[in-house]
Short mmCIF file of N, CA and C in Angstrom, two decimals:
data_model
loop_
_atom_site.label_atom_id
_atom_site.label_comp_id
_atom_site.label_asym_id
_atom_site.label_seq_id
_atom_site.Cartn_x
_atom_site.Cartn_y
_atom_site.Cartn_z
N UNK R 1 -8.52 10.12 -6.50
CA UNK R 1 -7.84 11.07 -7.36
C UNK R 1 -7.16 10.34 -8.55
N UNK R 2 -7.95 9.72 -9.41
CA UNK R 2 -7.41 8.91 -10.52
C UNK R 2 -6.47 9.68 -11.45
N UNK R 3 -6.76 10.94 -11.72
CA UNK R 3 -5.88 11.68 -12.64
C UNK R 3 -4.50 11.90 -12.03
N UNK R 4 -4.43 12.15 -10.74
CA UNK R 4 -3.14 12.33 -10.08
C UNK R 4 -2.36 11.02 -10.03
N UNK R 5 -3.07 9.92 -9.77
CA UNK R 5 -2.43 8.60 -9.76
C UNK R 5 -1.87 8.29 -11.14
N UNK R 6 -2.68 8.53 -12.18
CA UNK R 6 -2.25 8.26 -13.56
C UNK R 6 -1.03 9.10 -13.93
N UNK R 7 -1.04 10.37 -13.58
CA UNK R 7 0.09 11.24 -13.89
C UNK R 7 1.34 10.78 -13.14
N UNK R 8 1.19 10.42 -11.88
CA UNK R 8 2.31 9.93 -11.09
C UNK R 8 2.89 8.66 -11.71
N UNK R 9 2.03 7.72 -12.09
CA UNK R 9 2.51 6.47 -12.68
C UNK R 9 3.13 6.68 -14.05
N UNK R 10 2.68 7.67 -14.79
CA UNK R 10 3.31 7.93 -16.09
C UNK R 10 4.74 8.42 -15.91
N UNK R 11 5.02 9.03 -14.76
CA UNK R 11 6.38 9.47 -14.45
C UNK R 11 7.18 8.41 -13.71
N UNK R 12 6.50 7.37 -13.21
CA UNK R 12 7.15 6.32 -12.41
C UNK R 12 6.70 4.95 -12.89
N UNK R 13 6.92 4.68 -14.15
CA UNK R 13 6.45 3.44 -14.77
C UNK R 13 7.00 2.18 -14.08
N UNK R 14 8.13 2.30 -13.44
CA UNK R 14 8.71 1.14 -12.77
C UNK R 14 7.85 0.64 -11.60
N UNK R 15 6.91 1.44 -11.16
CA UNK R 15 6.05 1.06 -10.04
C UNK R 15 4.86 0.20 -10.47
N UNK R 16 4.54 0.21 -11.75
CA UNK R 16 3.32 -0.44 -12.22
C UNK R 16 3.32 -1.94 -11.93
N UNK R 17 4.40 -2.63 -12.25
CA UNK R 17 4.44 -4.07 -11.99
C UNK R 17 4.27 -4.38 -10.50
N UNK R 18 4.91 -3.60 -9.68
CA UNK R 18 4.81 -3.80 -8.23
C UNK R 18 3.37 -3.56 -7.76
N UNK R 19 2.74 -2.52 -8.28
CA UNK R 19 1.35 -2.24 -7.91
C UNK R 19 0.41 -3.37 -8.32
N UNK R 20 0.74 -4.04 -9.38
CA UNK R 20 -0.09 -5.17 -9.82
C UNK R 20 0.09 -6.38 -8.91
N UNK R 21 1.24 -6.51 -8.28
CA UNK R 21 1.52 -7.66 -7.41
C UNK R 21 0.99 -7.48 -5.98
N UNK R 22 0.98 -6.28 -5.50
CA UNK R 22 0.63 -6.01 -4.10
C UNK R 22 -0.74 -6.57 -3.71
N UNK R 23 -1.80 -6.36 -4.51
CA UNK R 23 -3.11 -6.88 -4.08
C UNK R 23 -3.12 -8.38 -3.83
N UNK R 24 -2.46 -9.14 -4.67
CA UNK R 24 -2.41 -10.60 -4.49
C UNK R 24 -1.84 -10.95 -3.12
N UNK R 25 -0.76 -10.31 -2.75
CA UNK R 25 -0.09 -10.62 -1.49
C UNK R 25 -0.87 -10.11 -0.28
N UNK R 26 -1.53 -8.97 -0.42
CA UNK R 26 -2.37 -8.50 0.67
C UNK R 26 -3.58 -9.41 0.85
N UNK R 27 -4.14 -9.87 -0.25
CA UNK R 27 -5.32 -10.74 -0.16
C UNK R 27 -4.99 -12.11 0.42
N UNK R 28 -3.73 -12.52 0.30
CA UNK R 28 -3.33 -13.77 0.96
C UNK R 28 -3.51 -13.65 2.47
N UNK R 29 -3.33 -12.46 2.99
CA UNK R 29 -3.45 -12.24 4.44
C UNK R 29 -4.87 -11.83 4.84
N UNK R 30 -5.47 -10.95 4.07
CA UNK R 30 -6.74 -10.33 4.48
C UNK R 30 -7.97 -10.96 3.82
N UNK R 31 -7.76 -11.89 2.89
CA UNK R 31 -8.88 -12.55 2.24
C UNK R 31 -9.08 -12.09 0.81
N UNK R 32 -9.60 -12.99 0.00
CA UNK R 32 -9.76 -12.73 -1.43
C UNK R 32 -10.72 -11.59 -1.74
N UNK R 33 -11.69 -11.34 -0.88
CA UNK R 33 -12.67 -10.29 -1.16
C UNK R 33 -12.22 -8.91 -0.66
N UNK R 34 -10.98 -8.81 -0.24
CA UNK R 34 -10.46 -7.55 0.30
C UNK R 34 -10.37 -6.49 -0.80
N UNK R 35 -11.04 -5.38 -0.59
CA UNK R 35 -10.91 -4.22 -1.48
C UNK R 35 -9.81 -3.33 -0.95
N UNK R 36 -9.06 -2.75 -1.86
CA UNK R 36 -7.96 -1.87 -1.48
C UNK R 36 -8.24 -0.48 -2.02
N UNK R 37 -7.64 0.51 -1.39
CA UNK R 37 -7.81 1.89 -1.81
C UNK R 37 -6.43 2.44 -2.18
N UNK R 38 -6.33 3.00 -3.37
CA UNK R 38 -5.07 3.60 -3.84
C UNK R 38 -5.24 5.11 -3.86
N UNK R 39 -4.32 5.80 -3.19
CA UNK R 39 -4.40 7.26 -3.13
C UNK R 39 -3.04 7.88 -3.45
N UNK R 40 -3.08 8.98 -4.15
CA UNK R 40 -1.89 9.78 -4.42
C UNK R 40 -1.71 10.73 -3.25
N UNK R 41 -0.46 10.93 -2.84
CA UNK R 41 -0.18 11.82 -1.73
C UNK R 41 0.93 12.78 -2.12
N UNK R 42 0.70 14.03 -1.85
CA UNK R 42 1.70 15.07 -2.06
C UNK R 42 1.87 15.81 -0.74
N UNK R 43 3.07 15.79 -0.23
CA UNK R 43 3.37 16.46 1.03
C UNK R 43 3.34 17.98 0.80
N UNK R 44 2.43 18.69 1.44
CA UNK R 44 2.34 20.15 1.22
C UNK R 44 3.59 20.90 1.65
N UNK R 45 4.37 20.30 2.53
CA UNK R 45 5.60 20.96 2.98
C UNK R 45 6.78 20.65 2.07
N UNK R 46 6.63 19.62 1.22
CA UNK R 46 7.70 19.24 0.29
C UNK R 46 7.07 18.82 -1.03
N UNK R 47 6.89 19.75 -1.96
CA UNK R 47 6.20 19.45 -3.21
C UNK R 47 6.91 18.40 -4.08
N UNK R 48 8.11 18.02 -3.73
CA UNK R 48 8.79 16.96 -4.49
C UNK R 48 8.53 15.58 -3.90
N UNK R 49 7.87 15.54 -2.75
CA UNK R 49 7.62 14.26 -2.06
C UNK R 49 6.28 13.68 -2.49
N UNK R 50 6.27 13.03 -3.64
CA UNK R 50 5.07 12.38 -4.15
C UNK R 50 5.15 10.90 -3.82
N UNK R 51 4.01 10.29 -3.50
CA UNK R 51 3.99 8.86 -3.25
C UNK R 51 2.56 8.34 -3.39
N UNK R 52 2.44 7.04 -3.34
CA UNK R 52 1.13 6.40 -3.37
C UNK R 52 0.91 5.70 -2.04
N UNK R 53 -0.31 5.76 -1.56
CA UNK R 53 -0.69 5.05 -0.35
C UNK R 53 -1.70 4.00 -0.73
N UNK R 54 -1.44 2.77 -0.33
CA UNK R 54 -2.41 1.69 -0.48
C UNK R 54 -3.01 1.47 0.90
N UNK R 55 -4.30 1.66 0.98
CA UNK R 55 -5.02 1.47 2.23
C UNK R 55 -5.74 0.14 2.22
N UNK R 56 -5.67 -0.56 3.33
CA UNK R 56 -6.36 -1.84 3.50
C UNK R 56 -7.51 -1.58 4.46
N UNK R 57 -8.72 -1.34 3.94
CA UNK R 57 -9.86 -1.12 4.83
C UNK R 57 -10.17 -2.39 5.61
N UNK R 58 -10.40 -2.24 6.90
CA UNK R 58 -10.68 -3.42 7.72
C UNK R 58 -11.60 -3.07 8.88
N UNK R 59 -12.39 -4.07 9.24
CA UNK R 59 -13.22 -3.98 10.44
C UNK R 59 -12.66 -4.90 11.53
N UNK R 60 -11.54 -5.51 11.26
CA UNK R 60 -10.92 -6.42 12.22
C UNK R 60 -10.49 -5.66 13.47
N UNK R 61 -10.38 -6.40 14.56
CA UNK R 61 -9.82 -5.84 15.78
C UNK R 61 -8.40 -5.36 15.47
N UNK R 62 -8.01 -4.27 16.08
CA UNK R 62 -6.72 -3.65 15.79
C UNK R 62 -5.57 -4.65 15.87
N UNK R 63 -5.53 -5.42 16.92
CA UNK R 63 -4.43 -6.38 17.10
C UNK R 63 -4.38 -7.38 15.95
N UNK R 64 -5.53 -7.92 15.56
CA UNK R 64 -5.58 -8.90 14.48
C UNK R 64 -5.16 -8.28 13.14
N UNK R 65 -5.66 -7.10 12.86
CA UNK R 65 -5.32 -6.43 11.59
C UNK R 65 -3.82 -6.12 11.52
N UNK R 66 -3.27 -5.65 12.60
CA UNK R 66 -1.84 -5.34 12.62
C UNK R 66 -0.99 -6.59 12.46
N UNK R 67 -1.46 -7.69 13.03
CA UNK R 67 -0.74 -8.96 12.88
C UNK R 67 -0.75 -9.42 11.42
N UNK R 68 -1.88 -9.27 10.74
CA UNK R 68 -1.95 -9.64 9.32
C UNK R 68 -1.04 -8.75 8.47
N UNK R 69 -1.03 -7.45 8.78
CA UNK R 69 -0.16 -6.55 8.03
C UNK R 69 1.31 -6.87 8.31
N UNK R 70 1.62 -7.21 9.55
CA UNK R 70 3.00 -7.59 9.89
C UNK R 70 3.41 -8.83 9.10
N UNK R 71 2.50 -9.78 8.97
CA UNK R 71 2.79 -11.00 8.21
C UNK R 71 3.01 -10.67 6.74
N UNK R 72 2.18 -9.79 6.17
CA UNK R 72 2.39 -9.32 4.79
C UNK R 72 3.78 -8.70 4.66
N UNK R 73 4.14 -7.84 5.61
CA UNK R 73 5.46 -7.20 5.59
C UNK R 73 6.58 -8.24 5.61
N UNK R 74 6.50 -9.16 6.56
CA UNK R 74 7.57 -10.16 6.71
C UNK R 74 7.65 -11.13 5.54
N UNK R 75 6.48 -11.55 5.05
CA UNK R 75 6.45 -12.56 3.98
C UNK R 75 6.82 -12.00 2.61
N UNK R 76 6.50 -10.72 2.38
CA UNK R 76 6.69 -10.22 1.01
C UNK R 76 7.14 -8.76 0.93
N UNK R 77 6.47 -7.87 1.60
CA UNK R 77 6.70 -6.44 1.38
C UNK R 77 8.11 -5.99 1.76
N UNK R 78 8.65 -6.46 2.86
CA UNK R 78 10.00 -6.03 3.26
C UNK R 78 11.04 -6.32 2.19
N UNK R 79 10.85 -7.40 1.43
CA UNK R 79 11.79 -7.76 0.36
C UNK R 79 11.54 -6.96 -0.91
N UNK R 80 10.37 -6.40 -1.04
CA UNK R 80 9.99 -5.73 -2.29
C UNK R 80 9.82 -4.22 -2.18
N UNK R 81 9.73 -3.72 -0.98
CA UNK R 81 9.50 -2.28 -0.79
C UNK R 81 10.59 -1.44 -1.44
N UNK R 82 11.81 -1.91 -1.39
CA UNK R 82 12.91 -1.15 -1.99
C UNK R 82 12.69 -0.92 -3.49
N UNK R 83 11.98 -1.86 -4.15
CA UNK R 83 11.68 -1.70 -5.57
C UNK R 83 10.73 -0.54 -5.84
N UNK R 84 10.07 -0.08 -4.81
CA UNK R 84 9.16 1.06 -4.97
C UNK R 84 9.90 2.39 -4.82
N UNK R 85 11.19 2.30 -4.52
CA UNK R 85 11.98 3.52 -4.26
C UNK R 85 11.31 4.33 -3.14
N UNK R 86 10.63 3.60 -2.25
CA UNK R 86 9.92 4.18 -1.12
C UNK R 86 8.89 5.21 -1.56
N UNK R 87 8.23 4.90 -2.69
CA UNK R 87 7.16 5.75 -3.20
C UNK R 87 5.80 5.10 -3.05
N UNK R 88 5.76 3.92 -2.43
CA UNK R 88 4.51 3.22 -2.15
C UNK R 88 4.49 2.86 -0.67
N UNK R 89 3.40 3.17 -0.01
CA UNK R 89 3.24 2.85 1.40
C UNK R 89 1.95 2.07 1.57
N UNK R 90 1.99 1.04 2.40
CA UNK R 90 0.83 0.20 2.65
C UNK R 90 0.44 0.37 4.12
N UNK R 91 -0.83 0.75 4.34
CA UNK R 91 -1.30 1.01 5.70
C UNK R 91 -2.71 0.46 5.87
N UNK R 92 -3.07 0.27 7.12
CA UNK R 92 -4.43 -0.14 7.45
C UNK R 92 -5.33 1.09 7.51
N UNK R 93 -6.60 0.87 7.22
CA UNK R 93 -7.61 1.92 7.37
C UNK R 93 -8.76 1.29 8.14
N UNK R 94 -8.87 1.64 9.40
CA UNK R 94 -9.90 1.05 10.24
C UNK R 94 -11.24 1.72 9.95
N UNK R 95 -12.23 0.91 9.66
CA UNK R 95 -13.56 1.41 9.35
C UNK R 95 -14.57 0.83 10.33
N UNK R 96 -15.68 1.49 10.48
CA UNK R 96 -16.71 1.01 11.41
C UNK R 96 -17.75 0.22 10.67
#
């Protein structure tokens, strides 16, 4: 949904620098060839609750993938998440 992402970022310009940094730090854990998915999310029960979801597609075993995400959280994201005003969420997406 590129148009929704663009509209959201035009209203939340402070998120752009953070969005540019996140891939580098995720790739430190998941590998340089890691593709990420950016999605706009609007809570249907709360139309004011807009956010972005960054999905990390993985075929890794659940335990291993969660450990890598935990390391990303501890090494970088926990210190920087507050800069997103809790409008960016990073999650795993298990694929077959």
